[in-house]
mmCIF file of C-alpha atoms in Angstrom:
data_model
loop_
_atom_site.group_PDB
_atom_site.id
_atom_site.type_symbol
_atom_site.label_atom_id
_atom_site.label_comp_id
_atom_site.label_asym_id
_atom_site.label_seq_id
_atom_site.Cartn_x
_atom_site.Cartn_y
_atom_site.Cartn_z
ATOM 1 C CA UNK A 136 26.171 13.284 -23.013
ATOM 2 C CA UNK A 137 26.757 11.543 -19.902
ATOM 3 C CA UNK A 138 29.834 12.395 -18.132
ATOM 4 C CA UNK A 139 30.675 15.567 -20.879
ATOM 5 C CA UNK A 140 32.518 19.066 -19.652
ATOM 6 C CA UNK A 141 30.218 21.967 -21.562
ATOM 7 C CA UNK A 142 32.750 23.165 -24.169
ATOM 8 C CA UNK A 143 33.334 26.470 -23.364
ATOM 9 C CA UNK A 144 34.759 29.684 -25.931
ATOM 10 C CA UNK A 145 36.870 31.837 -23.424
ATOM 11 C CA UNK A 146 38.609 35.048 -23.955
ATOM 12 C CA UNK A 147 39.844 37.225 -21.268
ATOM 13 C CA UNK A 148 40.192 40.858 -20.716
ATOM 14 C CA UNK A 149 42.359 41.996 -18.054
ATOM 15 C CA UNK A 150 43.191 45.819 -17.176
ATOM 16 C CA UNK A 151 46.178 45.787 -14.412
ATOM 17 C CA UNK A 152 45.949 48.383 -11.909
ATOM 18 C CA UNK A 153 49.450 48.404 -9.137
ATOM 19 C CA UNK A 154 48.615 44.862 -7.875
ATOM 20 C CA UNK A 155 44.898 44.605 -8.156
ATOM 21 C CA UNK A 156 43.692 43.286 -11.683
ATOM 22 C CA UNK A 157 40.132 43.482 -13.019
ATOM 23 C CA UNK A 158 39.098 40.663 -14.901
ATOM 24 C CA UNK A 159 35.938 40.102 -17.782
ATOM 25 C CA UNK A 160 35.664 36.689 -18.449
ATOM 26 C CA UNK A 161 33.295 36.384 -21.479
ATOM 27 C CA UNK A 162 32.162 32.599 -21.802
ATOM 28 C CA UNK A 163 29.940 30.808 -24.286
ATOM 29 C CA UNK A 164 28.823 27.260 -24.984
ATOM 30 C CA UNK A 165 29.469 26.786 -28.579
ATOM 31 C CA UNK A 166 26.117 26.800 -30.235
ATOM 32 C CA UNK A 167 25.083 30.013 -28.129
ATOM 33 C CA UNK A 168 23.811 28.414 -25.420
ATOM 34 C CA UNK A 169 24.758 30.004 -22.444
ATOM 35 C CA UNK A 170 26.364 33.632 -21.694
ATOM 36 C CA UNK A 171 28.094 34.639 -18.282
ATOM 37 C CA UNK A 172 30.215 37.615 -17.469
ATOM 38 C CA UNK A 173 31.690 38.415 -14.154
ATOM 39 C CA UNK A 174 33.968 41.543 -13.269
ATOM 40 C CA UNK A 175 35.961 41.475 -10.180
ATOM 41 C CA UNK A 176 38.923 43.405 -8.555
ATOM 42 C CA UNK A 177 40.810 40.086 -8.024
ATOM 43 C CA UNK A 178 42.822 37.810 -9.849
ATOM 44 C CA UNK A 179 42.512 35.084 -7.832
ATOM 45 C CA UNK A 180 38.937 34.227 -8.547
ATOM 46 C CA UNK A 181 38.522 33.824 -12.251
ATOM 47 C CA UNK A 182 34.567 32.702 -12.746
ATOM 48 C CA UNK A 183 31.673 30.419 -12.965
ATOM 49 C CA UNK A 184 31.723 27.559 -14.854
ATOM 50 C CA UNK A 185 29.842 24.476 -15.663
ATOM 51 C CA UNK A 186 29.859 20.602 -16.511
ATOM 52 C CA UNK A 187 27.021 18.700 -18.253
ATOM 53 C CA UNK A 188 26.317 15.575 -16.215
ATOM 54 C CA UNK A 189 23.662 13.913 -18.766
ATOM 55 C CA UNK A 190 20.392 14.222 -19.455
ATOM 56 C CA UNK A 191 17.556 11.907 -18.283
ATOM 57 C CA UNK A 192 19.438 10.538 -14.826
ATOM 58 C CA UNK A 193 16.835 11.176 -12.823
ATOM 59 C CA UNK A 194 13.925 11.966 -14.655
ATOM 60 C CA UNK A 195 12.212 12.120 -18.402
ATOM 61 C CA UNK A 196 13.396 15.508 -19.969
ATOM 62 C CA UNK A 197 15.802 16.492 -17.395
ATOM 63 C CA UNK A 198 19.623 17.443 -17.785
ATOM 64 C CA UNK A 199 22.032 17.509 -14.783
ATOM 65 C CA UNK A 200 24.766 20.235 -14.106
ATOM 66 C CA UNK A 201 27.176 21.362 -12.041
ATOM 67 C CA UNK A 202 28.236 24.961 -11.165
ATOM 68 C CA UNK A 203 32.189 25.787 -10.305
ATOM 69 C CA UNK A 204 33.685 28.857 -8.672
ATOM 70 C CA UNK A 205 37.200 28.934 -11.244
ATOM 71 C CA UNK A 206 40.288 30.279 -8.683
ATOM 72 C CA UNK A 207 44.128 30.630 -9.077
ATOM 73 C CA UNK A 208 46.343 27.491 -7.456
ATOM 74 C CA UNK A 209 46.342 27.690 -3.983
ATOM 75 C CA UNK A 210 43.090 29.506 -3.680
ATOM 76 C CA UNK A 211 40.216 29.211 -1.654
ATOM 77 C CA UNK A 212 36.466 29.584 -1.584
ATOM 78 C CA UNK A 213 35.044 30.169 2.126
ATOM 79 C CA UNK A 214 31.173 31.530 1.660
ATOM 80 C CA UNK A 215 28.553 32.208 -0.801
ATOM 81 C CA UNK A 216 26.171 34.448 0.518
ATOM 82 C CA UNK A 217 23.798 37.529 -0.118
ATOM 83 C CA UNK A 218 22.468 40.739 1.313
ATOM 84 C CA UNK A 219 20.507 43.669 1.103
ATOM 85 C CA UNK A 220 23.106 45.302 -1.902
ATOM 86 C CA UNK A 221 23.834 41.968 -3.439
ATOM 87 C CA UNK A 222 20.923 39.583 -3.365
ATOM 88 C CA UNK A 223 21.258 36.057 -4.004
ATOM 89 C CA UNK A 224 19.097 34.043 -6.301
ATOM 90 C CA UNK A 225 19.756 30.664 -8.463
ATOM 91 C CA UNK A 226 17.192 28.962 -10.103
ATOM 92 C CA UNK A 227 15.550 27.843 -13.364
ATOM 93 C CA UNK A 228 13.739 28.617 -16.198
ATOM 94 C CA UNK A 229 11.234 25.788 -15.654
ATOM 95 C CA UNK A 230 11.540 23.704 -12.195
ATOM 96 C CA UNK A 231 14.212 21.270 -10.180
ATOM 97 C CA UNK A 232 14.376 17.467 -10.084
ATOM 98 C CA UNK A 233 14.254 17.346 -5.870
ATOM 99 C CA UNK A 234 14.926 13.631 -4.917
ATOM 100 C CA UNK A 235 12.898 12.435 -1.762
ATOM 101 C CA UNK A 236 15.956 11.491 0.227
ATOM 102 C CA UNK A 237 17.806 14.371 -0.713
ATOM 103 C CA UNK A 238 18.450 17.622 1.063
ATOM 104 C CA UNK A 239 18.972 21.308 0.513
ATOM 105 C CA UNK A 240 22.989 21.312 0.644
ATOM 106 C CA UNK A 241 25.120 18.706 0.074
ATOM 107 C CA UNK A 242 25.443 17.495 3.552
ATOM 108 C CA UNK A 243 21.920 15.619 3.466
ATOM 109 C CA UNK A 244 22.957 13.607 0.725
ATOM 110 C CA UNK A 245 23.847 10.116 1.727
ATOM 111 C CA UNK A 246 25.439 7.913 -0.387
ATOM 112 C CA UNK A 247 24.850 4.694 1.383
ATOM 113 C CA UNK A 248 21.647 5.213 -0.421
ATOM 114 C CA UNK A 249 22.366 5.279 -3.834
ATOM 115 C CA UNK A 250 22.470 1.381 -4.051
ATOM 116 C CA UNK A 251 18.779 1.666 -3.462
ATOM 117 C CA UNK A 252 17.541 5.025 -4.985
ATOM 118 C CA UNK A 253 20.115 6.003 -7.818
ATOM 119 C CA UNK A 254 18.554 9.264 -8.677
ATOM 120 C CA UNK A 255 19.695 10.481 -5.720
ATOM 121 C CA UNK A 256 22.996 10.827 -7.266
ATOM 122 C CA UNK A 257 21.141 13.740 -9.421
ATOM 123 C CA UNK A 258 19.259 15.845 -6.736
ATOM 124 C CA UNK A 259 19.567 19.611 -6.706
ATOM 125 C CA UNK A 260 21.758 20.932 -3.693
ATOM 126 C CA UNK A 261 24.182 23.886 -2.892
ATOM 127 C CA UNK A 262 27.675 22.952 -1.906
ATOM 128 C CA UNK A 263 31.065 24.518 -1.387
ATOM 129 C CA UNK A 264 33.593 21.349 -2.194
ATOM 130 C CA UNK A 265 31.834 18.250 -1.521
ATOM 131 C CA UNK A 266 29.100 15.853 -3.475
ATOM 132 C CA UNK A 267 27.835 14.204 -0.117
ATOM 133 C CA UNK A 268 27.976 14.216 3.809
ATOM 134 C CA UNK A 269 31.138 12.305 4.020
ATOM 135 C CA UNK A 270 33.273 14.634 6.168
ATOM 136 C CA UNK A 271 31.444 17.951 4.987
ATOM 137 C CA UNK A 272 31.292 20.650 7.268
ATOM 138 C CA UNK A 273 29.009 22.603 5.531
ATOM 139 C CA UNK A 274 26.739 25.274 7.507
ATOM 140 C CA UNK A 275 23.984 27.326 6.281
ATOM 141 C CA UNK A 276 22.126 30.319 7.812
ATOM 142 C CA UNK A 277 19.186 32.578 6.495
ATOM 143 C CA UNK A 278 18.767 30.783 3.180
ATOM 144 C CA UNK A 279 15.401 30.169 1.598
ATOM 145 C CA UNK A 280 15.683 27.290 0.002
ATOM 146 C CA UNK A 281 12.792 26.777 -2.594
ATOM 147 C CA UNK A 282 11.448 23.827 -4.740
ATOM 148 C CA UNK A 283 13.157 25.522 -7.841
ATOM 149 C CA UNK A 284 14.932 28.899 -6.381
ATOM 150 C CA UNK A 285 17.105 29.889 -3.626
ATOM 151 C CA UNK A 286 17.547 33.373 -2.629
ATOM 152 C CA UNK A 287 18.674 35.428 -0.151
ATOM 153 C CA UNK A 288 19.208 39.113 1.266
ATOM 154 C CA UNK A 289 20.783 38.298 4.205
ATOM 155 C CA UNK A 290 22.261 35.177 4.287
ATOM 156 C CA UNK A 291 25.040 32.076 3.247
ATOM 157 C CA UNK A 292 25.892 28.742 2.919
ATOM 158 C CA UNK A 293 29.898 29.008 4.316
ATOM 159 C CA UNK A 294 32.760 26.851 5.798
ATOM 160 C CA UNK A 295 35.200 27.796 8.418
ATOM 161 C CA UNK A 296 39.227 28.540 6.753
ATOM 162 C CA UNK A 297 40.203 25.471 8.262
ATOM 163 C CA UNK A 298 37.998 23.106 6.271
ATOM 164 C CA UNK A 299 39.924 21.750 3.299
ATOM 165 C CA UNK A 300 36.763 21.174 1.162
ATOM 166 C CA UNK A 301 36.953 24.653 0.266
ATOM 167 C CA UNK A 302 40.727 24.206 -1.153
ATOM 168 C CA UNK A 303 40.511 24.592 -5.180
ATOM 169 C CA UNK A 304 41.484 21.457 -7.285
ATOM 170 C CA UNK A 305 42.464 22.007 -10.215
ATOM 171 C CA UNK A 306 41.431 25.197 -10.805
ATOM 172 C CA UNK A 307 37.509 24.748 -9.346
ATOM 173 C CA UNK A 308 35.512 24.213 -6.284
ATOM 174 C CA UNK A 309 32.133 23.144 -6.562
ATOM 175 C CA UNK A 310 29.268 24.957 -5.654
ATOM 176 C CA UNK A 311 25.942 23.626 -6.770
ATOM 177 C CA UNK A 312 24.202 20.427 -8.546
ATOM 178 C CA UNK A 313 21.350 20.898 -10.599
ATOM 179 C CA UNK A 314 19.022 19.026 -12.416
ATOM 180 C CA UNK A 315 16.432 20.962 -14.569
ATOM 181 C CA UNK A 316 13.098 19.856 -16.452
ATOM 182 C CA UNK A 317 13.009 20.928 -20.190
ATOM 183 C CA UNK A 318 15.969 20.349 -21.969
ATOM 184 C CA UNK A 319 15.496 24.264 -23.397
ATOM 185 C CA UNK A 320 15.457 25.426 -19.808
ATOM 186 C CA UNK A 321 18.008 27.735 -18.445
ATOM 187 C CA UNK A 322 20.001 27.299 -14.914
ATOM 188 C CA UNK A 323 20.485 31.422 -13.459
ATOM 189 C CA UNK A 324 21.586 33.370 -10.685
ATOM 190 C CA UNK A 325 23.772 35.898 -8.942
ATOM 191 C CA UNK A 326 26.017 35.166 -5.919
ATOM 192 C CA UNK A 327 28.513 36.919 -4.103
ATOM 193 C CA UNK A 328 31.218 34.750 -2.675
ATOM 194 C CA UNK A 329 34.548 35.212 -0.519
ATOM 195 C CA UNK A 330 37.400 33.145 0.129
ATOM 196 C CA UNK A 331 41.404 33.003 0.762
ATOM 197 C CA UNK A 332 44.045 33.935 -1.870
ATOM 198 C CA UNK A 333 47.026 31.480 -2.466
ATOM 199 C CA UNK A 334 49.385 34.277 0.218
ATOM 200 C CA UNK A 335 46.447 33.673 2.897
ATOM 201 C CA UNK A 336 45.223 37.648 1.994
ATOM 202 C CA UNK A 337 40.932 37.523 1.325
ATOM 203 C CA UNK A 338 39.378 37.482 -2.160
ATOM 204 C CA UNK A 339 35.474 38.252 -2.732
ATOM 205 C CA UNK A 340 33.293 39.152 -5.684
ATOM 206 C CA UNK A 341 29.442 40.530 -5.980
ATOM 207 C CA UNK A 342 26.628 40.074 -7.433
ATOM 208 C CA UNK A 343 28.213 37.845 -9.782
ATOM 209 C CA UNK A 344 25.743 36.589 -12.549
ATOM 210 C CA UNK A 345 25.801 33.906 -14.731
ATOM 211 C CA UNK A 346 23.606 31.254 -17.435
ATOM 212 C CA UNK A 347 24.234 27.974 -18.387
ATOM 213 C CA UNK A 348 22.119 25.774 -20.527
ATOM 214 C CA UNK A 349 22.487 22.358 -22.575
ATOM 215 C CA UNK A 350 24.710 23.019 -26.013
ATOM 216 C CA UNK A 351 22.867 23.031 -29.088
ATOM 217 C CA UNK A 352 23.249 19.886 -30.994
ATOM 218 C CA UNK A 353 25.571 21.592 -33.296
ATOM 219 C CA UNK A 354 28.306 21.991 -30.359
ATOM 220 C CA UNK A 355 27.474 18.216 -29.412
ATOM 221 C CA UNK A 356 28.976 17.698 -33.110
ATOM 222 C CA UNK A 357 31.674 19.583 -33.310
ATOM 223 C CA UNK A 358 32.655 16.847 -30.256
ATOM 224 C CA UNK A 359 32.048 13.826 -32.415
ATOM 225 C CA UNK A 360 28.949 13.210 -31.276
ATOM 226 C CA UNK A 361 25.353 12.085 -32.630
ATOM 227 C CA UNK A 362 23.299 13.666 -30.100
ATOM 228 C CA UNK A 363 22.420 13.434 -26.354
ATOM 229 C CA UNK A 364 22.847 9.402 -24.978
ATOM 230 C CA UNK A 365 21.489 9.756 -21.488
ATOM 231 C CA UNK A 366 20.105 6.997 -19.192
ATOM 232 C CA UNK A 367 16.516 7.098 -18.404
ATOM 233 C CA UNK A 368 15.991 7.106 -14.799
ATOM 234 C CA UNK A 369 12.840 7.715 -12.826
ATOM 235 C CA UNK A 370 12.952 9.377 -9.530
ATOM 236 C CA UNK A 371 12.639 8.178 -6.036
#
């Protein structure tokens, strides 16, 4: 499973109102094994989404994701954050793989380490953009970051418009890394994010909730494949 995009059953519902467009975005992992709907009043974000990493990288009976704000070319995401209306949670059904050298965000992790403690590569962090400290200008304020949850009423993990980590590419921007015990667990949350629209004009969407877990093995075959083929790794 190592290295596999989630396939993913889209269909779109879009209602057109002057220049505003709301936008359902109903997605599934074939098998059943994740649901996530998100309304908002722009077009330029267009969802969550996820990629399987592989199961087993950096523990027994763990499966690695990562989460993806979907935008329009030329978008940008600047902040994910929550408040009092709009709280922020993400978490997991059972609890997170949390590496010894790694950090809360993305800009802890160190890759000058992985030669020596490889399942660092699969901690659980928050990011906007980036996979490790190497030019990230990632800032956080009033988070509270959990062993398995982080939440929020009054708080974000943000860049500033002039960091291009936040630039979409190829459609996605990166948010979070994950890596869950139980291969039945569930990764879930809501977020409310904000960024830049392609004509420099601001985007943002609340309280945006999604669920992603591993395919059923069915889904795995309608891929061609046998079943999961992860690497056993322990941790750090």
């Amino acid at each position: 499973l190592e290295g596999l995009s989630a396939l993913w059953i889209q269909r779109f519902d879009r209602e057109e109102k002057g220049n505003d467009m709301n936008v359902k975005r109903f997605m599934m992992i074939a098998g059943g094994a994740a649901l996530l709907t998100t309304t908002v009043a722009q077009a330029d974000f267009l969802g969550l989404s996820a990629d399987i990493v592989g199961t087993d990288l950096a523990d027994d009976g763990t499966w690695t994701a990562r989460i993806y704000a979907d935008l329009s070319a030329g978008s940008r995401l600047d902040a994910i954050y929550g408040n009092a209306d709009n709280p922020l949670l993400m978490g997991t059904s059972s609890s997170l793989y949390q590496n010894t050298f790694g950090g809360d965000t993305s800009a802890s992790i160190n890759p000058a380490l992985y030669a020596a403690f490889d399942s660092l590569r699969y901690d659980s962090w928050v990011t906007i953009g980036l996979e490790d400290q190497g030019s990230n200008a990632l800032a956080s304020i009033g988070i509270n970051f959990g062993a398995d949850s982080i939440s929020s009423s009054d708080g974000s993990w943000y860049i500033t418009p002039d960091d291009a980590q936040g630039q979409e590419i190829g459609g996605r921007v990166l948010i979070a890394q994950f890596t869950s015990y139980g291969y039945d667990s569930v990764l879930s949350g809501s977020i409310s994010m904000q960024g830049k629209n392609a004509d420099g004009s601001n985007w943002s969407a609340e309280s945006v909730s999604y669920e992603f877990a591993l395919p059923a093995p069915g889904a795995l075959a309608l891929l061609g494949l046998a079943g999961f083929a992860g690497r056993r790794r322990r941790r750090a």
